[in-house]
Coordinates of C-alpha atoms and ligand atoms in Angstrom, one line a residue:
M1 CA 42.2 22.4 -33.5
E2 CA 42.9 22.0 -29.8
G3 CA 41.2 25.4 -29.1
D4 CA 38.1 24.3 -31.0
F5 CA 38.0 21.1 -29.0
M6 CA 38.2 23.1 -25.7
L7 CA 35.3 25.4 -26.8
W8 CA 33.2 22.4 -27.7
F9 CA 34.1 20.6 -24.5
L10 CA 33.1 23.6 -22.3
A11 CA 29.9 24.2 -24.2
L12 CA 29.0 20.6 -23.8
V13 CA 29.7 20.7 -20.1
R14 CA 27.5 23.8 -19.6
A15 CA 24.7 22.3 -21.7
A16 CA 24.9 19.2 -19.6
I17 CA 24.6 21.2 -16.4
V18 CA 21.7 23.2 -17.6
A19 CA 19.9 20.1 -19.0
A20 CA 20.5 18.2 -15.8
A21 CA 19.1 21.0 -13.6
V22 CA 16.1 21.5 -15.9
V23 CA 15.3 17.8 -16.0
L24 CA 15.7 17.6 -12.2
L25 CA 13.3 20.5 -11.6
V26 CA 10.7 19.5 -14.1
F27 CA 10.8 16.0 -12.8
L28 CA 10.4 16.9 -9.1
A29 CA 7.7 19.4 -10.0
Q30 CA 5.9 16.7 -12.0
E31 CA 6.2 14.2 -9.1
L32 CA 4.9 16.6 -6.5
L33 CA 2.0 17.8 -8.6
L34 CA 0.9 14.5 -10.0
T35 CA 1.1 12.5 -6.8
H36 CA -1.1 15.1 -5.1
D37 CA -4.4 13.7 -6.2
G38 CA -4.0 10.4 -7.9
P39 CA -2.0 7.2 -8.3
Q40 CA 0.1 8.6 -11.1
L41 CA 3.4 8.4 -9.3
R42 CA 5.9 7.9 -12.1
A43 CA 9.1 5.9 -11.8
P44 CA 12.1 8.2 -11.8
A45 CA 13.6 6.9 -15.1
I46 CA 16.1 9.7 -15.2
F47 CA 17.5 8.6 -11.9
Y48 CA 17.7 5.0 -12.8
A49 CA 19.4 6.0 -16.0
V50 CA 22.0 8.0 -14.0
Q51 CA 22.5 5.1 -11.7
D52 CA 23.1 2.7 -14.6
W53 CA 25.5 5.2 -16.1
I54 CA 27.4 5.5 -12.8
E55 CA 27.5 1.8 -12.4
Q56 CA 28.8 1.2 -15.9
T57 CA 31.4 4.0 -15.6
L58 CA 32.6 2.4 -12.3
H59 CA 33.1 -0.9 -14.1
H60 CA 35.0 0.6 -17.1
V61 CA 36.9 3.3 -15.4
H62 CA 40.0 1.3 -14.9
S63 CA 40.5 0.6 -18.6
K64 CA 40.4 4.3 -19.5
S65 CA 43.7 6.1 -20.3
S66 CA 44.3 9.8 -19.6
S67 CA 47.3 10.2 -21.9
W68 CA 45.3 12.5 -24.3
V69 CA 45.4 15.2 -21.5
D70 CA 49.1 15.6 -22.1
Q71 CA 48.6 17.4 -25.4
F72 CA 47.1 20.5 -23.7
D73 CA 49.0 23.4 -22.1
G74 CA 48.7 24.7 -18.5
A75 CA 45.9 27.2 -19.1
Q76 CA 43.9 24.8 -21.1
R77 CA 44.3 22.2 -18.4
R78 CA 43.2 24.7 -15.7
Q79 CA 40.1 25.4 -17.8
M80 CA 39.5 21.7 -18.1
V81 CA 39.9 21.2 -14.4
V82 CA 37.3 23.9 -13.8
A83 CA 35.0 22.3 -16.3
C84 CA 35.5 18.9 -14.8
G85 CA 34.9 20.4 -11.3
A86 CA 31.6 21.8 -12.5
S87 CA 30.6 18.5 -14.0
A88 CA 31.6 16.7 -10.8
L89 CA 29.5 19.2 -8.9
T90 CA 26.6 18.6 -11.2
G91 CA 27.1 14.9 -10.9
L92 CA 27.3 15.2 -7.1
T93 CA 24.1 17.3 -7.0
L94 CA 22.4 14.7 -9.2
A95 CA 23.7 11.8 -7.1
V96 CA 22.6 13.5 -3.8
S97 CA 19.2 14.4 -5.3
W98 CA 18.9 10.9 -6.7
F99 CA 19.8 9.4 -3.3
L100 CA 17.4 11.7 -1.4
Y101 CA 14.7 11.0 -4.0
T102 CA 14.9 7.2 -3.9
S103 CA 15.6 6.9 -0.2
L104 CA 13.4 9.6 1.3
I105 CA 11.1 11.5 -1.1
K106 CA 9.7 8.7 -3.1
P107 CA 9.2 6.3 -0.1
Y108 CA 7.5 9.1 1.8
M109 CA 5.2 10.0 -1.2
V110 CA 4.2 6.4 -1.7
Y111 CA 3.6 6.1 2.1
R112 CA 1.5 9.3 2.2
F113 CA -0.5 8.3 -0.9
L114 CA -1.4 4.9 0.6
K115 CA -2.0 6.3 4.1
K116 CA -4.4 8.9 2.7
Q117 CA -6.6 6.1 1.4
G118 CA -7.1 4.8 4.9
L119 CA -4.5 2.0 4.8
K120 CA -3.3 1.3 8.4
G121 CA 0.2 0.5 9.4
V122 CA 3.4 1.7 11.0
A123 CA 4.3 5.3 11.2
F124 CA 6.8 6.6 8.5
R125 CA 10.4 6.7 9.7
P126 CA 13.0 8.2 7.3
F127 CA 15.6 5.8 6.0
V128 CA 15.3 3.1 8.7
G129 CA 11.6 2.2 8.9
Q130 CA 11.2 -0.8 11.2
L131 CA 14.9 -1.9 11.0
P132 CA 15.5 -1.2 14.7
E133 CA 12.5 -3.3 15.7
M134 CA 13.6 -6.1 13.4
R135 CA 17.0 -6.1 15.0
A136 CA 15.5 -6.1 18.5
Y137 CA 13.3 -9.0 17.3
V138 CA 16.3 -11.0 16.1
Q139 CA 18.1 -10.3 19.4
R140 CA 15.1 -11.4 21.4
K141 CA 14.8 -14.6 19.4
K142 CA 18.4 -15.3 20.3
R143 CA 17.8 -14.7 24.0
D144 CA 14.4 -16.1 24.7
P145 CA 13.8 -19.7 23.6
E146 CA 10.0 -19.5 24.0
Y147 CA 9.9 -16.5 21.7
A148 CA 12.3 -18.2 19.3
A149 CA 9.9 -21.0 18.9
L150 CA 7.1 -18.7 17.5
V151 CA 6.7 -18.3 13.8
F152 CA 6.6 -14.6 12.6
P153 CA 5.3 -13.3 16.0
Q154 CA 5.7 -9.7 14.8
A155 CA 3.5 -10.4 11.7
I156 CA 0.8 -12.0 13.8
E157 CA 0.9 -8.9 16.1
A158 CA 0.7 -6.5 13.1
E159 CA -2.2 -8.4 11.7
A160 CA -4.1 -8.2 15.0
K161 CA -3.4 -4.4 15.1
Y162 CA -3.9 -3.4 11.4
G163 CA -5.9 -6.1 9.7
T164 CA -5.1 -8.3 6.7
V165 CA -3.9 -5.5 4.4
Y166 CA -1.5 -3.1 6.0
L167 CA 1.6 -0.9 5.5
S168 CA 5.1 -1.7 6.7
Q169 CA 8.5 -0.2 6.1
L170 CA 11.8 -2.0 6.1
G171 CA 14.7 0.4 5.6
T172 CA 13.6 2.6 2.7
N173 CA 11.2 0.0 1.3
I174 CA 7.5 0.8 1.8
R175 CA 5.5 -2.3 1.5
V176 CA 1.9 -3.3 1.5
V177 CA 1.6 -6.5 3.4
L178 CA -1.2 -8.9 2.4
T179 CA -2.5 -11.8 4.4
D180 CA -5.9 -11.7 2.9
P181 CA -6.5 -14.6 0.4
S182 CA -8.8 -12.5 -2.0
A183 CA -6.2 -9.7 -2.1
I184 CA -3.4 -12.2 -2.7
K185 CA -5.4 -13.7 -5.5
E186 CA -5.7 -10.3 -7.2
V187 CA -1.9 -9.9 -7.2
L188 CA -0.9 -13.4 -8.2
V189 CA -3.7 -14.4 -10.5
T190 CA -6.3 -11.9 -11.7
K191 CA -3.9 -8.9 -12.0
A192 CA -0.6 -10.9 -12.3
R193 CA 0.4 -8.9 -15.4
S194 CA 0.6 -5.7 -13.3
F195 CA 3.3 -7.2 -11.0
E196 CA 6.9 -8.4 -11.3
K197 CA 9.5 -9.8 -8.9
T198 CA 11.0 -7.1 -6.7
P199 CA 14.5 -5.7 -7.3
F200 CA 15.1 -6.4 -3.6
A201 CA 14.5 -10.2 -3.9
R202 CA 16.6 -10.1 -7.2
R203 CA 19.5 -8.6 -5.3
L204 CA 19.2 -11.1 -2.4
L205 CA 19.3 -14.0 -4.7
S206 CA 21.5 -12.6 -7.4
V207 CA 23.3 -15.9 -7.7
L208 CA 20.1 -17.1 -9.6
G209 CA 20.8 -14.4 -12.3
N210 CA 17.9 -14.1 -14.8
G211 CA 16.8 -17.7 -14.6
L212 CA 13.1 -18.7 -14.5
V213 CA 12.6 -17.4 -10.9
F214 CA 13.5 -13.8 -11.8
S215 CA 13.1 -13.4 -15.6
E216 CA 10.1 -11.3 -16.8
G217 CA 8.0 -10.7 -19.8
A218 CA 8.7 -12.4 -23.1
T219 CA 11.9 -14.0 -21.8
W220 CA 10.0 -15.6 -18.9
E221 CA 7.2 -16.8 -21.2
R222 CA 9.6 -18.4 -23.5
Q223 CA 11.6 -20.1 -20.8
R224 CA 8.6 -21.3 -18.9
K225 CA 7.1 -22.8 -22.1
M226 CA 10.3 -24.5 -22.9
I227 CA 10.9 -25.9 -19.4
T228 CA 7.3 -27.0 -18.6
P229 CA 7.5 -30.3 -20.5
A230 CA 10.4 -31.3 -18.3
F231 CA 8.0 -31.4 -15.3
S232 CA 5.1 -33.3 -17.0
H233 CA 3.8 -36.3 -15.2
S234 CA 5.5 -38.7 -17.6
K235 CA 8.9 -36.9 -17.1
I236 CA 8.5 -37.0 -13.3
K237 CA 7.5 -40.7 -13.5
A238 CA 10.7 -41.3 -15.5
M239 CA 12.7 -39.6 -12.7
T240 CA 11.3 -41.7 -9.9
D241 CA 13.9 -44.4 -10.5
V242 CA 16.7 -41.9 -9.9
M243 CA 14.9 -40.5 -6.8
M244 CA 14.6 -44.0 -5.4
R245 CA 18.2 -44.8 -6.1
C246 CA 19.3 -41.7 -4.3
A247 CA 17.1 -42.5 -1.3
D248 CA 18.4 -46.1 -1.2
E249 CA 22.0 -44.9 -1.3
A250 CA 21.4 -42.4 1.5
A251 CA 19.6 -45.0 3.6
A252 CA 22.5 -47.4 3.1
R253 CA 24.9 -44.6 4.2
W254 CA 22.9 -44.0 7.4
C255 CA 22.5 -47.8 8.0
A256 CA 26.3 -48.1 7.9
K257 CA 26.5 -45.6 10.8
L258 CA 24.1 -47.6 12.9
E259 CA 26.2 -50.7 13.3
G260 CA 26.8 -49.9 16.9
G261 CA 23.2 -49.0 17.7
P262 CA 21.0 -45.9 17.4
V263 CA 22.7 -42.8 16.1
E264 CA 21.8 -39.1 16.2
L265 CA 22.0 -37.3 12.8
D266 CA 21.3 -33.8 11.8
M267 CA 18.6 -34.5 9.2
Q268 CA 18.4 -31.0 8.0
R269 CA 21.9 -31.4 6.6
E270 CA 21.3 -35.0 5.5
F271 CA 18.2 -34.0 3.6
A272 CA 20.0 -31.1 1.9
K273 CA 22.7 -33.4 0.6
L274 CA 20.1 -36.0 -0.5
T275 CA 17.9 -33.5 -2.4
L276 CA 21.0 -32.0 -4.1
D277 CA 21.9 -35.4 -5.2
V278 CA 18.4 -36.0 -6.6
V279 CA 18.2 -32.7 -8.5
G280 CA 21.8 -33.2 -9.8
R281 CA 21.0 -36.7 -11.1
A282 CA 17.3 -36.4 -12.1
A283 CA 17.3 -32.9 -13.7
F284 CA 20.9 -32.6 -14.7
G285 CA 21.8 -36.2 -15.4
S286 CA 25.0 -36.3 -13.5
G287 CA 25.9 -40.0 -13.5
D288 CA 27.1 -40.4 -9.9
A289 CA 26.0 -39.3 -6.5
V290 CA 27.1 -35.8 -5.8
S291 CA 30.3 -36.2 -3.8
D292 CA 30.3 -35.2 -0.1
K293 CA 32.8 -32.5 -0.9
V294 CA 30.6 -30.9 -3.5
S295 CA 27.4 -31.2 -1.4
D296 CA 29.3 -29.7 1.5
E297 CA 30.5 -26.9 -0.7
V298 CA 27.0 -26.1 -1.9
Y299 CA 25.4 -26.5 1.5
T300 CA 27.9 -24.3 3.3
G301 CA 28.4 -21.9 0.4
L302 CA 24.7 -21.3 -0.1
N303 CA 23.9 -21.0 3.7
R304 CA 26.7 -18.5 4.2
L305 CA 25.8 -16.5 1.1
V306 CA 22.2 -16.2 2.3
E307 CA 23.2 -15.5 5.9
D308 CA 25.6 -12.7 4.7
K309 CA 22.9 -11.2 2.5
V310 CA 20.3 -11.2 5.3
A311 CA 22.8 -9.7 7.7
R312 CA 23.2 -6.8 5.3
I313 CA 19.4 -6.2 5.5
F314 CA 19.6 -5.9 9.3
S315 CA 22.7 -3.7 9.2
G316 CA 20.8 -1.4 6.7
V317 CA 23.6 -1.2 4.1
V318 CA 21.5 -3.0 1.6
F319 CA 19.3 0.1 1.3
I320 CA 22.3 2.3 0.3
P321 CA 22.0 2.7 -3.4
G322 CA 25.0 1.3 -5.3
Y323 CA 26.5 -0.2 -2.2
S324 CA 26.5 -3.7 -3.6
L325 CA 28.9 -2.6 -6.3
L326 CA 31.6 -1.4 -4.0
P327 CA 34.5 -3.8 -3.3
T328 CA 34.0 -3.9 0.5
P329 CA 35.1 -7.0 2.3
D330 CA 31.5 -8.3 2.7
N331 CA 30.7 -7.7 -1.0
R332 CA 34.0 -9.4 -2.0
S333 CA 33.1 -12.4 0.1
I334 CA 29.6 -12.6 -1.4
W335 CA 31.0 -12.3 -4.9
R336 CA 33.5 -15.1 -4.1
R337 CA 30.8 -17.4 -2.9
E338 CA 28.5 -16.7 -5.8
R339 CA 31.4 -17.4 -8.2
T340 CA 32.1 -20.7 -6.5
L341 CA 28.5 -21.8 -6.9
R342 CA 28.3 -20.6 -10.5
D343 CA 31.6 -22.3 -11.4
M344 CA 30.0 -25.5 -10.1
G345 CA 27.1 -25.0 -12.5
L346 CA 29.5 -24.3 -15.3
R347 CA 31.4 -27.5 -14.7
L348 CA 28.1 -29.4 -14.9
I349 CA 27.1 -27.7 -18.2
Q350 CA 30.6 -28.4 -19.7
A351 CA 30.4 -32.1 -18.8
R352 CA 27.0 -32.5 -20.3
R353 CA 27.9 -30.5 -23.4
A354 CA 30.9 -32.9 -23.9
E355 CA 28.5 -35.8 -23.5
R356 CA 26.2 -34.3 -26.1
D357 CA 29.0 -33.8 -28.5
R358 CA 29.7 -37.5 -28.2
G359 CA 26.1 -38.2 -29.2
A360 CA 25.1 -39.3 -25.7
G361 CA 22.5 -36.6 -25.0
K362 CA 19.8 -37.2 -22.3
E363 CA 16.2 -36.0 -22.3
D364 CA 16.2 -34.4 -18.9
L365 CA 16.0 -30.8 -17.9
L366 CA 19.5 -29.9 -18.9
G367 CA 19.2 -31.9 -22.1
L368 CA 16.1 -29.9 -23.0
M369 CA 17.9 -26.6 -22.4
L370 CA 21.0 -27.7 -24.3
A371 CA 18.8 -28.7 -27.2
A372 CA 17.2 -25.2 -27.2
Q373 CA 20.7 -23.7 -27.3
D374 CA 21.7 -25.9 -30.2
D375 CA 18.5 -24.7 -32.0
Q376 CA 19.7 -21.2 -31.6
A377 CA 23.1 -22.0 -33.0
D378 CA 21.5 -23.7 -36.0
G379 CA 19.0 -20.8 -36.3
T380 CA 16.3 -23.4 -36.7
A381 CA 14.0 -22.5 -33.9
G382 CA 14.0 -18.8 -33.4
K383 CA 15.5 -17.5 -30.2
G384 CA 17.2 -20.2 -28.0
M385 CA 19.3 -19.7 -24.9
T386 CA 22.6 -17.9 -24.5
D387 CA 25.4 -19.4 -22.4
Q388 CA 24.6 -17.0 -19.7
Q389 CA 20.9 -17.9 -19.6
L390 CA 21.8 -21.6 -19.5
L391 CA 24.0 -21.0 -16.5
D392 CA 21.3 -18.9 -14.8
E393 CA 18.7 -21.7 -15.3
C394 CA 21.1 -24.3 -14.0
M395 CA 21.7 -22.3 -10.8
T396 CA 18.0 -21.7 -10.5
F397 CA 17.1 -25.3 -10.7
L398 CA 20.0 -26.6 -8.6
L399 CA 19.3 -24.2 -5.8
A400 CA 15.5 -23.7 -6.0
G401 CA 15.1 -27.4 -6.6
H402 CA 17.1 -28.8 -3.6
E403 CA 16.9 -26.3 -0.7
T404 CA 13.1 -26.0 -0.6
T405 CA 12.4 -29.7 -0.8
A406 CA 15.1 -30.4 1.9
I407 CA 13.2 -28.0 4.2
L408 CA 9.9 -29.6 3.4
L409 CA 11.4 -33.0 4.4
T410 CA 13.1 -31.5 7.5
W411 CA 9.9 -29.9 8.8
T412 CA 7.8 -33.0 8.0
M413 CA 10.3 -35.1 9.9
Y414 CA 10.1 -32.7 12.8
L415 CA 6.3 -32.9 12.9
V416 CA 6.0 -36.6 12.6
T417 CA 8.6 -37.3 15.3
K418 CA 6.9 -34.6 17.5
H419 CA 3.6 -36.5 17.0
P420 CA 4.8 -40.1 16.9
E421 CA 1.3 -41.5 16.5
Y422 CA 1.4 -40.1 12.9
C423 CA 4.8 -41.6 12.3
G424 CA 3.3 -45.0 13.3
R425 CA 0.2 -44.5 11.2
A426 CA 2.2 -43.3 8.1
R427 CA 4.4 -46.4 8.4
D428 CA 1.4 -48.7 8.6
E429 CA 0.0 -47.0 5.5
V430 CA 3.3 -47.5 3.6
I431 CA 3.4 -51.2 4.6
E432 CA -0.2 -51.7 3.5
V433 CA 0.3 -50.0 0.1
L434 CA 3.6 -51.8 -0.5
A435 CA 1.9 -55.1 0.2
G436 CA 5.3 -57.0 0.4
R437 CA 6.7 -55.5 -2.8
D438 CA 10.2 -54.0 -2.9
E439 CA 9.2 -50.8 -4.7
L440 CA 6.2 -48.6 -5.0
P441 CA 5.3 -47.7 -8.6
Y442 CA 4.7 -44.0 -9.4
E443 CA 1.1 -44.7 -10.3
E444 CA 0.4 -45.9 -6.8
L445 CA 2.0 -43.0 -4.9
H446 CA -1.5 -41.4 -4.7
K447 CA -2.6 -44.3 -2.5
L448 CA -0.4 -42.9 0.3
R449 CA -3.2 -40.6 1.4
L450 CA -2.1 -40.0 5.0
L451 CA 1.4 -39.2 3.9
Q452 CA 0.1 -36.7 1.3
C453 CA -2.0 -35.1 4.1
I454 CA 1.0 -35.0 6.4
L455 CA 3.1 -33.2 3.7
Y456 CA 0.3 -30.6 3.1
E457 CA -0.1 -30.1 6.9
S458 CA 3.6 -29.6 7.1
L459 CA 3.5 -27.0 4.3
R460 CA 0.7 -25.3 6.0
L461 CA 2.2 -25.0 9.5
L462 CA 5.8 -24.5 8.5
P463 CA 5.9 -23.3 4.9
P464 CA 9.5 -23.3 3.4
V465 CA 8.8 -20.2 1.3
P466 CA 6.5 -18.1 3.7
I467 CA 6.8 -14.7 1.9
I468 CA 6.2 -14.0 -1.7
S469 CA 7.0 -10.4 -2.9
R470 CA 6.0 -8.4 -5.9
V471 CA 6.3 -4.9 -7.2
A472 CA 3.6 -3.1 -9.2
V473 CA 4.8 -2.3 -12.7
Q474 CA 1.8 -0.2 -13.5
D475 CA -0.7 1.8 -11.5
T476 CA -3.3 -0.7 -10.3
E477 CA -5.8 -1.5 -7.5
V478 CA -5.7 -4.2 -4.9
A479 CA -8.3 -4.8 -2.1
G480 CA -9.9 -1.5 -3.1
Y481 CA -6.7 0.5 -2.6
K482 CA -5.0 2.3 -5.5
L483 CA -1.4 1.3 -5.8
P484 CA 1.0 3.5 -7.7
R485 CA 3.5 1.9 -10.0
G486 CA 6.6 0.9 -7.9
T487 CA 4.6 -0.1 -4.8
E488 CA 6.0 -3.3 -3.3
I489 CA 3.8 -6.1 -1.9
S490 CA 4.7 -8.8 0.6
M491 CA 2.3 -11.7 0.7
M492 CA 2.7 -13.7 3.9
A493 CA 1.5 -17.3 3.9
Y494 CA 1.9 -18.2 7.5
P495 CA -0.6 -15.9 9.2
M496 CA -3.2 -16.8 6.5
Q497 CA -2.4 -20.6 6.7
T498 CA -3.0 -20.6 10.5
R499 CA -6.0 -18.2 10.8
K500 CA -8.9 -19.6 12.8
A501 CA -11.4 -17.8 10.6
L502 CA -10.1 -19.8 7.6
W503 CA -9.0 -23.1 9.1
G504 CA -11.2 -23.5 12.2
E505 CA -10.6 -23.4 15.9
D506 CA -7.8 -26.0 15.6
A507 CA -5.9 -24.0 13.1
M508 CA -2.7 -24.1 15.1
T509 CA -2.9 -27.9 15.7
F510 CA -1.1 -30.5 13.6
R511 CA -4.1 -32.4 12.2
P512 CA -3.3 -33.8 8.7
E513 CA -6.8 -35.2 8.3
R514 CA -8.1 -31.7 7.5
F515 CA -6.7 -32.3 4.0
A516 CA -8.5 -35.7 3.6
N517 CA -10.8 -34.3 1.0
G518 CA -8.2 -32.3 -0.8
I519 CA -6.8 -28.8 -0.5
T520 CA -9.9 -26.7 -1.4
A521 CA -12.1 -28.6 1.1
A522 CA -9.6 -28.0 3.9
S523 CA -10.2 -24.3 4.4
K524 CA -12.8 -21.7 3.7
H525 CA -10.9 -20.0 0.8
P526 CA -9.2 -21.7 -2.2
M527 CA -6.2 -19.3 -1.9
A528 CA -5.7 -19.8 1.9
F529 CA -3.1 -22.5 1.2
L530 CA -0.1 -20.9 -0.6
P531 CA 3.1 -22.9 -0.2
F532 CA 3.8 -23.1 -3.9
S533 CA 2.3 -19.7 -4.8
A534 CA -0.4 -19.4 -7.4
G535 CA -1.2 -18.1 -10.9
P536 CA 1.1 -18.1 -13.9
R537 CA 4.3 -17.8 -11.7
N538 CA 3.5 -20.7 -9.4
C539 CA 6.1 -23.3 -8.5
I540 CA 7.0 -25.3 -11.6
G541 CA 8.7 -28.0 -9.5
Q542 CA 5.8 -28.7 -7.0
N543 CA 5.0 -32.2 -8.3
F544 CA 8.7 -33.0 -8.5
A545 CA 9.1 -31.9 -4.9
L546 CA 6.1 -33.8 -3.6
T547 CA 7.0 -37.0 -5.5
E548 CA 10.6 -36.8 -4.2
A549 CA 9.5 -36.1 -0.6
K550 CA 7.1 -39.1 -0.6
L551 CA 9.7 -41.5 -2.0
I552 CA 12.3 -40.4 0.5
L553 CA 9.8 -40.6 3.4
V554 CA 8.6 -44.1 2.3
K555 CA 12.2 -45.3 2.4
M556 CA 12.8 -43.8 5.8
L557 CA 9.6 -45.1 7.3
R558 CA 10.2 -48.7 6.1
T559 CA 13.8 -48.8 7.2
F560 CA 14.2 -46.8 10.4
S561 CA 12.5 -46.0 13.7
L562 CA 12.7 -42.2 14.1
R563 CA 12.8 -40.1 17.3
L564 CA 13.3 -36.4 17.9
A565 CA 16.5 -36.0 19.9
P566 CA 16.0 -34.4 23.3
G567 CA 18.5 -31.7 22.4
Y568 CA 16.3 -30.3 19.6
R569 CA 15.5 -26.6 20.0
H570 CA 12.5 -25.4 18.0
A571 CA 13.5 -22.1 16.5
P572 CA 12.3 -21.4 12.9
V573 CA 14.5 -18.8 11.3
M574 CA 13.8 -16.8 8.1
Y575 CA 16.7 -16.7 5.6
I576 CA 14.6 -16.2 2.5
T577 CA 13.4 -19.8 3.2
M578 CA 12.1 -20.7 6.7
K579 CA 14.2 -23.5 8.3
P580 CA 15.2 -24.7 11.8
G581 CA 17.7 -22.4 13.4
H582 CA 19.7 -25.2 15.1
G583 CA 19.4 -28.1 12.7
L584 CA 17.1 -31.2 13.2
P585 CA 18.8 -33.9 15.4
I586 CA 16.9 -37.1 14.9
I587 CA 17.8 -40.5 16.5
L588 CA 17.8 -43.2 13.9
E589 CA 17.5 -46.8 14.7
K590 CA 17.2 -49.7 12.2
L591 CA 13.8 -51.4 12.4
E592 CA 14.1 -55.0 13.4
K593 CA 12.3 -56.0 10.3
S594 CA 12.5 -53.5 7.4
F595 CA 9.5 -53.6 5.0
Ligands
HEM601 C1 8.7 -28.0 -1.2 C2 9.4 -27.6 -2.2 C3 9.1 -26.3 -2.9 C4 8.5 -25.1 -2.4 C5 7.8 -24.9 -1.1 C6 8.6 -24.2 -3.5 C7 8.0 -22.9 -3.5 C8 8.0 -22.0 -4.5 C9 7.3 -20.8 -4.5 C10 6.5 -20.2 -3.3 C11 7.5 -20.2 -5.7 C12 7.0 -18.8 -6.2 C13 8.0 -17.8 -5.8 C14 7.5 -16.4 -6.2 O1 6.6 -16.3 -6.9 O2 8.2 -15.4 -5.8 C15 8.3 -21.1 -6.5 C16 8.7 -20.8 -7.8 C17 9.6 -21.7 -8.5 N1 10.0 -22.9 -8.1 FE1 9.6 -23.8 -6.4 N2 9.3 -24.7 -4.6 C18 9.6 -26.0 -4.2 C19 10.3 -26.9 -5.0 C20 10.8 -26.6 -6.2 C21 11.6 -27.6 -7.1 C22 11.8 -29.0 -6.7 C23 11.9 -26.9 -8.2 C24 12.7 -27.4 -9.4 C25 13.2 -28.6 -9.5 C26 11.4 -25.6 -8.1 C27 11.6 -24.6 -9.0 C28 10.9 -23.4 -9.0 C29 11.0 -22.4 -10.1 C30 11.9 -22.5 -11.3 C31 10.2 -21.3 -9.8 C32 9.9 -20.1 -10.6 C33 8.7 -20.4 -11.5 C34 8.3 -19.2 -12.3 O3 8.4 -18.0 -11.9 O4 7.9 -19.4 -13.5 N3 10.7 -25.4 -6.9 N4 8.6 -22.2 -5.7

């Protein structure tokens, strides 16, 4: 019996070795032949399958017992060791081939294929690409305040050199960079089905799991359809009370600090707390203001998490396949932070589930999602949401919903205090539209035309999400170039939103009036303004964000005089979102007469 087992075992190992070698050779031959004259570069499914297998094995290896080995004698064990050694060698060969393929051969083939079509861009550099330049760029930004004040100087230089569609390489990632509105429209709108979110972005923001930002295909369609009603005009109107209450409470907190005269506050941090409070109460129905402790936890936790992840890009380790699964100190610290944030989401869900069980359900975003889950449990409405999906969506809305809006408010506050004449004019407009009333109804928010233009101009000059990435999931064509499946695309809003050819000679100047006749009339191309992306995967929360920003700014303008503190250092930094590198110190003073 044991002898039979050994024979089978050895035969299996040999067959595996031969099969692996054949698959490897056939696959490489196919790759080399097919990519020679067409965009048929095929994704290396076998390598991804091996990667999945290795990852799963790593996860389960601890639970395996080796006691069954004891039943074999010395000779059999030696044979097994040889067989295992051969398997390990095959495994190692496969792993090395897979590493070389994904990190060197495939990037080079994609690069060569694109370059052959006449696409300009940086020269190919194995493994590192432009990482050394990126590191030098970050160091220079730290040393040189004038350089630090520039937004994406390297992208502006690259555009001047290579045009609005060009090749770039970060680590092992070959990317086609687009700053041309027509090409961007192809990716986001007309050929949206040929593209998905990149695995790179997914890994950077893994705390969001498979929520709406990162889900794909049928799951995304179902989630988007289910969540869209929570962002209708009537639902946002219903949320304005909560938004105003949060703004009032924050203003009262700031007023309490002003008893002894003007006070300098870091408004970047204050806005982050305030927007977290809004999304917590408006979308998730938490009854009370988010406590200082919780908002500090989220603010610091999220910032550190993103900083750690971005640091791994510059160190290059993020490009080592499988690295993120190893229990290194940096990975463990990232896992800990992600767990803390997700635990917070879980607490929120549990509290609301308990409320629902008591029959006190609410009709906000979380209420909608919980109802969908109940439907699933009843089996009455097809597929609903699993616990995991629910948590992923909560993390998505908590984080996507507060961080971006806080940055919009921060940059807008910077711009209006840098251009105080606009601060004064916006205040006059608020006073005029309020006309002595205590509150501005939702229906009249559109009357704040200058404030709306100021918000758009802020999103144009300092977009909170300045880069949108995609990967081609089928062979396709963009801007006349054939893109093989697997090609990554980076769409950069800033160079396009500040290009003279699209926005006129004053493209770099803060001039909100350019939006007086709406977004499309402000530039020469309808896609030249991209702060909320476009097409089916555009930002679902844009009206929520703009309504919230207006209400908060109204409160601030009618209560405080605002000045940029002399210590402010303008240094936009890119940590997935683009925000001030040294906070936003603003001097707040209570207006003699508040309106
Ligand atoms: C000024 C504020 C905001 C900006 C600049 C912004 C920007 C964006 C951008 C550029 C995208 C597209 C990302 C991509 O395609 O890769 C996006 C998607 C998304 N945003 Fe926002 N966002 C803001 C506020 C919000 C708010 C307040 C919420 C929720 C309460 C939200 C939830 C989402 C979600 C769920 C998606 C994914 C939509 C999908 O793929 O179907 N965002 N946002």
